[in-house]
C-alpha atoms as one frame of an Amber mdcrd trajectory, in Angstrom:
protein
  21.118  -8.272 -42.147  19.997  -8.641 -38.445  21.597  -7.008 -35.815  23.468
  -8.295 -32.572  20.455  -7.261 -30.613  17.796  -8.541 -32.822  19.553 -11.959
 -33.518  20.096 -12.505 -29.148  15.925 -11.252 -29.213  15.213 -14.271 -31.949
  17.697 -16.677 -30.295  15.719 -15.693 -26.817  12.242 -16.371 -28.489  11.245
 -12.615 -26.896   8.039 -12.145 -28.662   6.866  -9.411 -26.149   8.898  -6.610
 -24.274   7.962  -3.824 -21.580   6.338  -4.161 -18.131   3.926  -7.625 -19.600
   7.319  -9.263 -20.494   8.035  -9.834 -16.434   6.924 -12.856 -15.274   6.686
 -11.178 -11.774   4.455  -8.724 -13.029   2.027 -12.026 -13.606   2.227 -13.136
 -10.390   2.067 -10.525  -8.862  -0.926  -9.905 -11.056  -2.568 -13.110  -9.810
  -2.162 -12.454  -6.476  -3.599  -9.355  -6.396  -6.986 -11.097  -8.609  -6.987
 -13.242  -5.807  -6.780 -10.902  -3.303  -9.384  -8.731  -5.059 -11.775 -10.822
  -5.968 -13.924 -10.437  -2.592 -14.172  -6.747  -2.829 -15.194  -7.316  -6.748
 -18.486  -9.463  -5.727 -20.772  -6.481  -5.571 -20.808  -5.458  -9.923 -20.516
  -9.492 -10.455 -23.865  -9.819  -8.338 -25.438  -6.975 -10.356 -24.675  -8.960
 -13.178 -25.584 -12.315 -11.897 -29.319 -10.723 -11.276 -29.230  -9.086 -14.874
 -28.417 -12.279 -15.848 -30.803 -14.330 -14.450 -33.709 -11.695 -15.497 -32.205
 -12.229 -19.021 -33.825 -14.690 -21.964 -30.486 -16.564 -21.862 -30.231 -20.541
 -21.598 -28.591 -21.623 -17.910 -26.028 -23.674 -20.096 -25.366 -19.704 -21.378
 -25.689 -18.064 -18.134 -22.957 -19.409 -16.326 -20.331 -19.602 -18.292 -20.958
 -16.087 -19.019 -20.240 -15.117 -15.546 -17.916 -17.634 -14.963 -15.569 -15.909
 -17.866 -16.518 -12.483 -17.230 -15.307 -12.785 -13.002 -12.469 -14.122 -14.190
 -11.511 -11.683 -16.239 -12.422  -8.779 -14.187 -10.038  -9.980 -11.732  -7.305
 -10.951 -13.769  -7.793  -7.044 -15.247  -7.949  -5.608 -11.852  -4.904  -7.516
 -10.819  -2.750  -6.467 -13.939  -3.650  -3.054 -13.191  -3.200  -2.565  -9.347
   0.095  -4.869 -10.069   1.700  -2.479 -12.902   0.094   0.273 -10.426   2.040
  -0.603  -7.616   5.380  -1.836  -9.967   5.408   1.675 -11.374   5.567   3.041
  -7.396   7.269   0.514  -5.429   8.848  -2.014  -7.917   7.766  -5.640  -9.095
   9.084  -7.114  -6.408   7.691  -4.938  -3.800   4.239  -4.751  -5.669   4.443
  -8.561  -5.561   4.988  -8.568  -1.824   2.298  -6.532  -1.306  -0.041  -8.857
  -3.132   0.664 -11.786  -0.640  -0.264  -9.362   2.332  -3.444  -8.247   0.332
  -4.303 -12.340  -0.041  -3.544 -13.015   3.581  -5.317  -9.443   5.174  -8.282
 -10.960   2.656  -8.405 -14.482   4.296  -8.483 -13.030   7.328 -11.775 -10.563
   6.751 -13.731 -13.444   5.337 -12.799 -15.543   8.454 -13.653 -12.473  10.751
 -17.102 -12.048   8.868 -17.825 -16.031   9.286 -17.309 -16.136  12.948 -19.864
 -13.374  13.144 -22.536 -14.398  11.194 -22.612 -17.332  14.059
């Protein structure tokens, strides 16, 4: 026999619990990939160049680093997310993630006007 709590978890379709079960914690989590993603260029470009000295197909090559920069953001961004969720809350650590986009669209339009 099921309990109360276990029947409303069924009825609910909760598959997952814990910190991944927030959908805050997600968006957060892509705003922070987004916001990270500049600062993350330096290993991708060590592995574009591996890449490209590699025996690998181009059809290969870039959807290798296509999937593997994605997913080094979307990692990063879970992690500084739950990171800052742990300290400050979801909501907060969400928050934060918008300023971290915007203070990151700002840099790369400071370093375009100087490269003018």
């Amino acid at each position: 026999m099921l309990s109360s709590t276990e029947a409303a978890l069924m009825l609910n379709y909760e598959v997952m619990g814990g910190p991944l079960a927030d959908p805050s914690v997600w968006r957060g989590a892509l705003l922070w990939a987004v916001a990270l993603y500049v600062p993350l260029s330096a290993p991708l470009s060590t592995l574009e160049s591996s890449l490209e000295e590699s025996e690998l197909p181009e059809s290969v090559r870039q959807p290798v680093l296509v999937i593997s920069s994605l997913l080094l953001s979307l990692a990063t961004g879970v992690v500084t997310q739950l990171g800052f969720s742990w300290a400050l809350g979801p909501g907060w650590a969400s928050s934060l993630g918008v300023v971290a986009v915007g203070w990151s669209v700002l840099l790369i339009l400071a370093n375009t006007g100087k490269a003018d």
